[in-house]
CSV table of C-alpha atoms in Angstrom, one decimal:
chain,number,residue,atom,x,y,z
A,1,GLY,CA,-41.8,212.1,149.2
A,2,ALA,CA,-40.7,209.5,146.6
A,3,GLY,CA,-42.2,206.6,148.6
A,4,VAL,CA,-43.9,205.7,151.8
A,5,SER,CA,-41.5,206.3,154.7
A,6,GLN,CA,-41.8,204.5,158.1
A,7,SER,CA,-39.9,205.0,161.3
A,8,PRO,CA,-38.3,203.5,163.2
A,9,SER,CA,-37.3,200.6,161.1
A,10,ASN,CA,-36.6,198.6,164.2
A,11,LYS,CA,-37.8,199.0,167.7
A,12,VAL,CA,-37.0,196.8,170.7
A,13,THR,CA,-38.9,197.5,173.8
A,14,GLU,CA,-39.8,196.0,177.2
A,15,LYS,CA,-43.1,194.5,178.0
A,16,GLY,CA,-45.5,197.2,179.4
A,17,LYS,CA,-43.9,200.1,177.6
A,18,ASP,CA,-45.7,202.3,175.1
A,19,VAL,CA,-44.4,202.6,171.5
A,20,GLU,CA,-45.1,205.0,168.6
A,21,LEU,CA,-44.7,204.1,165.0
A,22,ARG,CA,-44.7,206.7,162.3
A,23,CYS,CA,-45.8,206.6,158.7
A,24,ASP,CA,-45.2,209.4,156.1
A,25,PRO,CA,-47.3,208.5,153.0
A,26,ILE,CA,-46.6,209.5,149.4
A,27,SER,CA,-47.3,213.2,148.9
A,28,GLY,CA,-50.9,213.7,147.8
A,29,HIS,CA,-52.2,210.3,148.8
A,30,THR,CA,-55.4,210.7,150.7
A,31,ALA,CA,-55.8,207.1,151.8
A,32,LEU,CA,-53.6,205.5,154.4
A,33,TYR,CA,-53.6,202.0,155.8
A,34,TRP,CA,-51.9,200.2,158.7
A,35,TYR,CA,-51.2,196.4,158.5
A,36,ARG,CA,-49.5,194.0,160.8
A,37,GLN,CA,-47.4,191.0,159.7
A,38,SER,CA,-46.5,188.5,162.3
A,39,LEU,CA,-43.9,185.8,161.8
A,40,GLY,CA,-45.3,183.1,159.6
A,41,GLN,CA,-48.7,184.9,159.4
A,42,GLY,CA,-50.4,186.8,156.6
A,43,LEU,CA,-51.0,190.5,156.6
A,44,GLU,CA,-53.6,191.6,159.1
A,45,PHE,CA,-55.5,194.8,158.5
A,46,LEU,CA,-55.5,197.3,161.4
A,47,ILE,CA,-56.9,200.6,160.3
A,48,TYR,CA,-57.8,202.8,157.3
A,49,PHE,CA,-57.7,206.6,157.0
A,50,GLN,CA,-59.3,208.7,154.4
A,51,GLY,CA,-57.9,212.2,155.0
A,52,ASN,CA,-57.8,212.7,158.7
A,53,SER,CA,-60.7,210.5,159.5
A,54,ALA,CA,-60.7,206.7,160.1
A,55,PRO,CA,-63.8,205.2,158.7
A,56,ASP,CA,-62.6,201.7,159.3
A,57,LYS,CA,-60.9,200.8,162.6
A,58,SER,CA,-62.2,197.3,162.6
A,59,GLY,CA,-58.8,195.6,162.6
A,60,LEU,CA,-57.3,197.2,165.8
A,61,PRO,CA,-56.8,194.1,168.0
A,62,SER,CA,-57.5,195.8,171.4
A,63,ASP,CA,-58.0,199.2,173.0
A,64,ARG,CA,-54.2,199.3,173.6
A,65,PHE,CA,-53.9,200.2,169.9
A,66,SER,CA,-54.7,203.6,168.5
A,67,ALA,CA,-53.8,205.6,165.5
A,68,GLU,CA,-54.2,209.2,164.3
A,69,ARG,CA,-53.5,211.1,161.2
A,70,THR,CA,-52.9,214.9,161.1
A,71,GLY,CA,-53.0,217.3,158.2
A,72,GLY,CA,-54.0,214.5,155.9
A,73,SER,CA,-50.5,213.3,155.9
A,74,VAL,CA,-48.4,211.7,158.6
A,75,SER,CA,-49.9,209.0,160.7
A,76,THR,CA,-48.9,207.6,164.1
A,77,LEU,CA,-49.8,204.1,165.4
A,78,THR,CA,-49.5,203.9,169.2
A,79,ILE,CA,-49.4,200.7,171.2
A,80,GLN,CA,-49.8,201.1,174.9
A,81,ARG,CA,-48.6,198.7,177.5
A,82,THR,CA,-47.0,196.5,174.9
A,83,GLN,CA,-47.2,192.7,175.2
A,84,GLN,CA,-45.0,190.0,173.6
A,85,GLU,CA,-47.7,189.1,171.2
A,86,ASP,CA,-47.5,192.6,169.7
A,87,SER,CA,-44.1,191.7,168.2
A,88,ALA,CA,-44.5,191.9,164.5
A,89,VAL,CA,-43.7,194.0,161.5
A,90,TYR,CA,-46.1,197.0,161.2
A,91,LEU,CA,-46.6,198.0,157.6
A,92,CYS,CA,-48.1,201.3,156.3
A,93,ALA,CA,-49.5,201.8,152.8
A,94,SER,CA,-51.0,204.7,151.0
A,95,SER,CA,-53.0,205.2,147.8
A,96,LEU,CA,-54.1,208.1,145.7
A,97,GLN,CA,-57.7,207.4,146.1
A,98,GLY,CA,-59.7,205.4,148.6
A,99,ALA,CA,-61.6,202.8,146.7
A,100,GLY,CA,-59.8,201.8,143.4
A,101,GLY,CA,-56.3,203.0,144.0
A,102,GLU,CA,-53.2,201.0,143.9
A,103,LEU,CA,-51.6,200.6,147.3
A,104,PHE,CA,-47.9,201.4,147.9
A,105,PHE,CA,-46.2,200.1,151.0
A,106,GLY,CA,-43.4,201.3,153.2
A,107,GLU,CA,-40.5,199.1,154.4
A,108,GLY,CA,-42.2,198.5,157.7
A,109,SER,CA,-41.3,198.9,161.4
A,110,ARG,CA,-40.2,195.8,163.1
A,111,LEU,CA,-41.3,195.7,166.7
A,112,THR,CA,-39.8,193.3,169.2
A,113,VAL,CA,-41.3,193.2,172.7
A,114,LEU,CA,-39.1,191.5,175.2
B,1,LYS,CA,-66.0,187.0,155.2
B,2,GLN,CA,-63.5,187.1,152.3
B,3,GLU,CA,-60.9,184.4,152.3
B,4,VAL,CA,-57.9,184.4,149.9
B,5,THR,CA,-55.9,181.3,149.3
B,6,GLN,CA,-52.6,181.0,147.4
B,7,ILE,CA,-51.3,177.8,145.9
B,8,PRO,CA,-48.6,176.6,146.1
B,9,ALA,CA,-47.2,177.8,149.4
B,10,ALA,CA,-43.7,177.4,148.0
B,11,LEU,CA,-42.2,176.7,144.6
B,12,SER,CA,-38.7,176.1,143.4
B,13,VAL,CA,-37.9,176.3,139.7
B,14,PRO,CA,-34.8,176.4,137.5
B,15,GLU,CA,-33.8,179.6,135.9
B,16,GLY,CA,-35.5,180.3,132.6
B,17,GLU,CA,-38.7,178.4,133.4
B,18,ASN,CA,-42.1,179.9,132.9
B,19,LEU,CA,-44.4,179.6,135.9
B,20,VAL,CA,-47.9,180.3,137.2
B,21,LEU,CA,-48.9,181.3,140.7
B,22,ASN,CA,-52.5,180.9,141.7
B,23,CYS,CA,-54.8,183.0,143.9
B,24,SER,CA,-58.4,182.2,144.7
B,25,PHE,CA,-61.0,184.2,146.7
B,26,THR,CA,-64.3,183.2,148.1
B,27,ASP,CA,-66.4,186.4,147.6
B,28,SER,CA,-66.5,187.5,143.9
B,29,ALA,CA,-67.9,190.9,144.7
B,30,ILE,CA,-64.4,192.5,144.5
B,31,TYR,CA,-63.4,196.0,143.4
B,32,ASN,CA,-59.9,195.1,142.3
B,33,LEU,CA,-57.1,192.6,142.8
B,34,GLN,CA,-53.5,193.5,143.4
B,35,TRP,CA,-50.3,191.3,143.1
B,36,PHE,CA,-47.3,192.2,145.3
B,37,ARG,CA,-43.8,190.8,145.9
B,38,GLN,CA,-42.1,190.8,149.2
B,39,ASP,CA,-38.3,190.3,149.6
B,40,PRO,CA,-37.1,189.1,153.0
B,41,GLY,CA,-37.1,191.8,155.6
B,42,LYS,CA,-38.7,194.3,153.2
B,43,GLY,CA,-42.0,195.9,152.6
B,44,LEU,CA,-44.4,195.0,149.7
B,45,THR,CA,-43.7,196.1,146.1
B,46,SER,CA,-46.8,196.5,143.9
B,47,LEU,CA,-46.5,194.4,140.7
B,48,LEU,CA,-49.9,194.6,139.0
B,49,LEU,CA,-53.4,196.0,139.8
B,50,ILE,CA,-56.4,194.6,138.0
B,51,GLN,CA,-59.7,196.3,138.3
B,52,SER,CA,-62.8,194.1,138.5
B,53,SER,CA,-63.9,195.1,134.9
B,54,GLN,CA,-60.5,193.9,133.5
B,55,ARG,CA,-59.4,190.4,132.5
B,56,GLU,CA,-55.7,190.9,132.6
B,57,GLN,CA,-52.8,193.2,133.1
B,58,THR,CA,-49.2,192.9,131.8
B,59,SER,CA,-45.9,194.4,132.9
B,60,GLY,CA,-42.7,193.2,131.3
B,61,ARG,CA,-42.4,189.5,132.0
B,62,LEU,CA,-45.4,189.5,134.3
B,63,ASN,CA,-49.0,188.8,133.3
B,64,ALA,CA,-51.9,188.7,135.7
B,65,SER,CA,-55.3,187.4,134.8
B,66,LEU,CA,-58.6,187.7,136.7
B,67,ASP,CA,-61.7,185.5,136.5
B,68,LYS,CA,-64.0,187.2,138.9
B,69,SER,CA,-66.9,184.8,138.5
B,70,SER,CA,-64.8,181.8,139.5
B,71,GLY,CA,-62.9,183.7,142.1
B,72,ARG,CA,-59.5,183.2,140.6
B,73,SER,CA,-56.4,185.1,139.5
B,74,THR,CA,-53.1,183.8,138.1
B,75,LEU,CA,-49.7,185.5,137.9
B,76,TYR,CA,-47.7,184.3,135.1
B,77,ILE,CA,-43.9,184.9,135.1
B,78,ALA,CA,-42.1,184.3,131.9
B,79,ALA,CA,-38.4,183.3,131.6
B,80,SER,CA,-37.8,183.3,135.4
B,81,GLN,CA,-34.6,184.8,136.8
B,82,PRO,CA,-32.9,184.4,140.2
B,83,GLY,CA,-33.9,188.0,141.0
B,84,ASP,CA,-37.5,186.9,140.8
B,85,SER,CA,-37.0,184.9,144.1
B,86,ALA,CA,-39.4,186.4,146.6
B,87,THR,CA,-42.7,185.9,148.3
B,88,TYR,CA,-45.6,186.8,146.0
B,89,LEU,CA,-48.9,188.0,147.6
B,90,CYS,CA,-52.3,188.6,146.1
B,91,ALA,CA,-54.8,190.8,147.7
B,92,VAL,CA,-58.5,191.7,146.9
B,93,LYS,CA,-60.5,194.7,147.8
B,94,ARG,CA,-64.2,194.1,148.4
B,95,VAL,CA,-66.9,196.3,146.8
B,96,THR,CA,-68.9,196.8,150.0
B,97,GLY,CA,-68.9,195.7,153.6
B,98,GLY,CA,-65.2,195.6,153.9
B,99,GLY,CA,-64.3,199.2,154.1
B,100,ASN,CA,-61.5,199.9,151.8
B,101,LYS,CA,-59.1,197.4,153.1
B,102,LEU,CA,-57.3,194.7,151.1
B,103,THR,CA,-57.6,191.1,152.2
B,104,PHE,CA,-54.3,189.2,151.6
B,105,GLY,CA,-53.5,185.7,150.8
B,106,THR,CA,-50.7,184.0,152.7
B,107,GLY,CA,-48.3,184.1,149.7
B,108,THR,CA,-46.3,181.8,147.5
B,109,GLN,CA,-42.6,181.7,148.3
B,110,LEU,CA,-40.7,181.4,145.0
B,111,LYS,CA,-37.1,180.4,144.6
B,112,VAL,CA,-35.5,180.5,141.1
B,113,GLU,CA,-32.3,178.5,141.0
B,114,LEU,CA,-29.3,179.0,138.8
């Protein structure tokens, strides 16, 4: 596609429910990143994919968070048993190559946990 | 641990003024540095990418410089316009030990007034 596409753009859920956030990177981009931006906070790294593998999962805040990428393209970030502190904007980015490439971000998925 | 600081946190200038945004980082072993802008409720838009071997990059009215040894980068905006109003973020990618993730500063919120 022309840019990084994320869905849903907005998600409101109740505490304890599971949510899935989707990222469709720019076609041909092998590297994919998930970041989280909380109100008044900076961007927090969550996970990095190179192809279908995730060599760096160090930013996932708890075992309630998981992510997968299939076919070297679309990625899904899943949050189980959501908590109010999970409320944030979840941003996805992709780049043409892993190390030196320029990152391009999607518009984000705004998650609100009531 | 890499820490990225941006000063000032907020800046308000009259239209037409030239301005400089500052970014500093604690670990000079970086692969590259990238400047982004973020409009309210939107994702990040890449402005400039400077590889560690480069000293500066230019795009239109924007010029970014990099002094790796002192851990500093500046973003110079010439002849500012109201449309430049946004939050500007810098981010660095470490050479090793940080995977391939970018570490972000907390941003400078710029307002250009008519």
